Coordinates of C-alpha atoms in Angstrom, one line a residue:
Chain V
G5 CA 0.0 0.0 0.0
E6 CA 0.9 3.7 -0.1
N7 CA 3.3 5.1 2.4
V8 CA 3.7 8.9 2.8
E9 CA 6.6 10.5 4.6
Q10 CA 6.5 14.1 5.7
H11 CA 9.2 16.5 6.9
P12 CA 9.8 18.4 9.0
S13 CA 7.6 17.4 11.9
T14 CA 7.8 20.9 13.4
L15 CA 8.7 24.2 11.7
S16 CA 9.0 27.6 13.3
V17 CA 9.4 30.7 11.1
Q18 CA 9.3 34.5 11.6
E19 CA 6.2 36.3 10.2
G20 CA 6.9 37.3 6.6
D21 CA 9.3 34.4 6.0
S22 CA 8.6 31.5 3.7
A23 CA 7.8 27.9 4.9
V24 CA 8.4 24.7 3.0
I25 CA 7.1 21.3 3.9
K26 CA 8.1 18.2 1.9
C27 CA 6.5 14.8 1.4
T28 CA 7.5 11.6 -0.4
Y29 CA 5.2 8.8 -1.5
S30 CA 5.9 5.2 -2.4
D31 CA 3.1 4.2 -4.8
S32 CA 3.8 5.4 -8.4
A33 CA 0.1 4.9 -9.2
S34 CA -0.9 7.7 -6.8
N35 CA -2.3 10.5 -8.9
Y36 CA -3.8 13.1 -6.5
F37 CA -1.9 15.0 -3.8
P38 CA -4.0 17.2 -1.4
W39 CA -2.7 19.4 1.4
Y40 CA -4.8 19.9 4.5
K41 CA -4.5 22.5 7.3
Q42 CA -5.8 21.5 10.7
E43 CA -6.1 24.2 13.4
L44 CA -6.3 23.0 17.0
G45 CA -9.7 21.4 17.7
K46 CA -10.9 21.9 14.1
R47 CA -11.4 19.7 11.1
P48 CA -8.7 19.2 8.4
Q49 CA -9.4 21.7 5.6
L50 CA -8.2 21.4 2.1
I51 CA -5.9 24.3 1.2
I52 CA -4.5 23.2 -2.1
D53 CA -4.2 20.1 -4.2
I54 CA -2.3 18.9 -7.3
R55 CA -2.9 16.1 -9.8
S56 CA -0.2 14.0 -11.4
N57 CA -0.5 15.6 -14.8
V58 CA 0.6 19.0 -13.3
G59 CA 4.0 20.0 -12.0
E60 CA 3.1 23.1 -10.1
K61 CA 0.0 24.9 -8.8
K62 CA -0.3 28.2 -7.0
D63 CA -3.0 29.9 -5.1
Q64 CA -2.1 33.4 -3.7
R65 CA 0.6 32.7 -1.0
I66 CA 0.4 29.0 -1.3
A67 CA 2.0 26.8 -4.0
V68 CA 2.6 23.1 -4.4
T69 CA 5.1 21.4 -6.6
L70 CA 5.2 17.7 -7.7
N71 CA 8.1 15.7 -9.0
K72 CA 6.6 12.4 -10.2
T73 CA 9.9 10.9 -11.1
A74 CA 11.3 11.4 -7.6
K75 CA 7.9 10.7 -6.1
H76 CA 8.0 13.8 -3.9
F77 CA 5.8 16.9 -3.5
S78 CA 6.2 20.1 -1.5
L79 CA 4.1 22.9 0.0
H80 CA 5.4 26.4 -0.1
I81 CA 3.9 29.2 1.9
T82 CA 5.2 32.7 1.3
E83 CA 4.8 35.8 3.4
T84 CA 3.7 33.7 6.4
Q85 CA 1.3 35.2 8.9
P86 CA 0.5 34.2 12.5
E87 CA -2.9 32.7 11.3
D88 CA -0.9 30.2 9.1
S89 CA 0.1 28.5 12.4
A90 CA -1.5 25.0 12.3
V91 CA -0.7 21.4 11.6
Y92 CA -0.3 20.7 7.9
F93 CA -0.9 17.2 6.4
C94 CA 0.1 16.1 3.0
A95 CA -1.7 13.1 1.4
A96 CA -1.4 10.8 -1.6
S97 CA -4.3 9.1 -3.2
N98 CA -4.7 6.2 -5.6
H99 CA -7.6 4.0 -4.5
D100 CA -7.7 5.5 -1.0
M101 CA -5.9 8.4 0.6
R102 CA -2.9 8.1 3.0
F103 CA -1.7 11.0 5.1
G104 CA 1.7 12.0 6.1
A105 CA 2.5 12.4 9.8
G106 CA 1.9 16.1 9.8
T107 CA 4.0 19.3 10.3
R108 CA 3.3 21.7 13.1
L109 CA 4.0 25.2 11.7
T110 CA 4.4 28.1 14.1
V111 CA 4.6 31.6 12.7
K112 CA 6.1 34.0 15.3
P113 CA 4.8 37.6 15.1
Chain W
D9 CA -25.2 23.0 1.3
T10 CA -21.4 22.5 1.0
E11 CA -20.7 21.0 4.4
V12 CA -20.3 17.7 6.2
T13 CA -22.0 17.8 9.6
Q14 CA -21.4 15.5 12.5
T15 CA -23.2 14.9 15.8
P16 CA -22.6 14.9 18.6
K17 CA -19.6 17.2 19.0
H18 CA -18.5 15.5 22.2
L19 CA -19.3 12.2 23.7
V20 CA -18.3 10.6 26.9
M21 CA -19.2 6.9 27.4
G22 CA -18.4 4.0 29.6
M23 CA -17.0 0.7 28.4
T24 CA -20.4 -1.0 28.6
N25 CA -22.4 1.7 26.8
K26 CA -23.8 1.6 23.3
K27 CA -23.7 4.9 21.4
S28 CA -23.8 6.1 17.8
L29 CA -22.0 8.8 15.9
K30 CA -23.8 10.5 13.0
C31 CA -22.6 12.1 9.8
E32 CA -24.6 13.9 7.1
Q33 CA -23.8 15.6 3.8
H34 CA -26.1 17.1 1.2
M35 CA -23.5 17.6 -1.6
G36 CA -24.7 14.6 -3.6
H37 CA -21.4 12.8 -2.8
R38 CA -21.5 9.0 -3.2
A39 CA -18.5 8.1 -1.1
M40 CA -18.3 8.6 2.6
Y41 CA -15.6 7.8 5.1
W42 CA -14.9 7.3 8.8
Y43 CA -11.5 8.2 10.1
K44 CA -10.0 8.0 13.6
Q45 CA -7.5 10.7 14.7
K46 CA -5.5 10.5 17.9
A47 CA -3.8 13.5 19.3
K48 CA -0.8 14.8 17.3
K49 CA -1.4 12.1 14.6
P50 CA -2.8 12.1 11.1
P51 CA -6.3 10.8 10.4
E52 CA -6.4 7.0 10.1
L53 CA -8.9 5.4 7.7
M54 CA -11.5 3.1 9.2
F55 CA -14.3 2.5 6.7
V56 CA -15.3 3.6 3.3
Y57 CA -18.8 3.5 1.8
S58 CA -19.4 3.9 -1.9
Y59 CA -23.0 4.1 -3.2
E60 CA -24.2 3.0 0.3
K61 CA -22.2 -0.2 0.2
L62 CA -19.2 -0.9 2.4
S63 CA -16.2 -0.7 0.2
I64 CA -13.2 -0.7 2.6
N65 CA -12.9 -2.0 6.1
E66 CA -9.4 -1.3 7.4
S67 CA -9.4 -4.3 9.8
V68 CA -11.3 -2.3 12.4
P69 CA -12.4 -4.2 15.6
S70 CA -16.0 -5.3 15.6
R71 CA -16.9 -3.0 18.5
F72 CA -17.1 -0.4 15.7
S73 CA -20.0 -1.0 13.4
P74 CA -20.7 1.3 10.4
E75 CA -24.0 1.8 8.7
C76 CA -25.0 3.8 5.7
P77 CA -28.9 4.2 5.7
N78 CA -28.9 6.3 2.6
S79 CA -26.7 8.3 0.4
S80 CA -26.6 11.4 2.7
L81 CA -26.1 9.6 6.1
L82 CA -23.4 7.6 7.7
N83 CA -23.5 6.2 11.2
L84 CA -20.9 4.6 13.4
H85 CA -22.3 2.4 16.1
L86 CA -20.1 2.0 19.2
H87 CA -20.3 -0.9 21.7
A88 CA -18.0 -2.1 24.4
L89 CA -15.3 0.4 23.6
Q90 CA -11.9 0.5 25.3
P91 CA -10.2 3.6 26.8
E92 CA -7.7 3.5 23.9
D93 CA -10.6 4.2 21.5
S94 CA -10.8 7.7 22.8
A95 CA -10.0 10.0 19.9
L96 CA -11.5 12.4 17.4
Y97 CA -13.7 10.6 14.9
L98 CA -13.9 12.3 11.6
C99 CA -16.4 11.8 8.8
A100 CA -15.6 12.8 5.2
S101 CA -17.2 12.6 1.8
S102 CA -16.2 12.8 -1.8
Q103 CA -18.0 12.9 -5.1
N104 CA -17.0 9.3 -5.9
L105 CA -14.6 6.7 -4.7
G106 CA -11.2 6.5 -6.1
G107 CA -8.0 8.3 -6.7
G108 CA -8.2 11.9 -7.6
E109 CA -11.3 12.6 -5.5
T110 CA -11.2 15.5 -3.0
Q111 CA -12.4 14.5 0.4
Y112 CA -14.3 17.1 2.6
F113 CA -14.2 16.6 6.3
G114 CA -16.8 17.1 9.0
P115 CA -15.9 18.8 12.3
G116 CA -15.5 15.5 14.1
T117 CA -16.8 13.9 17.3
R118 CA -14.5 14.0 20.2
L119 CA -14.9 10.7 22.0
L120 CA -13.8 9.9 25.5
V121 CA -14.2 6.3 26.8
L122 CA -14.0 5.9 30.6

């Protein structure tokens, strides 16, 4: 089955800096890669996703890149704000969806 | 309606109790999911329903019993749970089952088993 690894487990940045979270996956048949943001006590919320026929996708301050050959994908957040502080999960989906272990991002004002 | 709703928000139960968690969506989605999430861990898939039929059961103990009465509702019946079953139980739905389908999560039920 699919195995997703996510790094780093914690990330602390200064407000305004960029944050990068990286994930690798094992199943070359996976074709959909969503990123979820989960604030404390809340549901996971989809923030951006990418499909295997695309190499990069951007939505305002958030971007995701995908390297199918290397089987890794990354989340980039620019101009971070304190409200970006949360746990971020990557996931890879073929028949079902498997999550990475999560990254706790802290943005210091 | 673009939301997945879950009730109750919180539940405390003893190990001999029987209780049910409920999930509802009105987005016309045909796939619904139950996940279990422990603190500081990712959601862990338990069950998947597609067109009201159980499609995936991730070797979940029989003390958890899912039910899909219709295309909008998903229940999780709980009986004789253990303290280690305390967790956040998340429901999700997607248009269809399969790779490439975006899953939308409900707010979860926080369960405490005493």
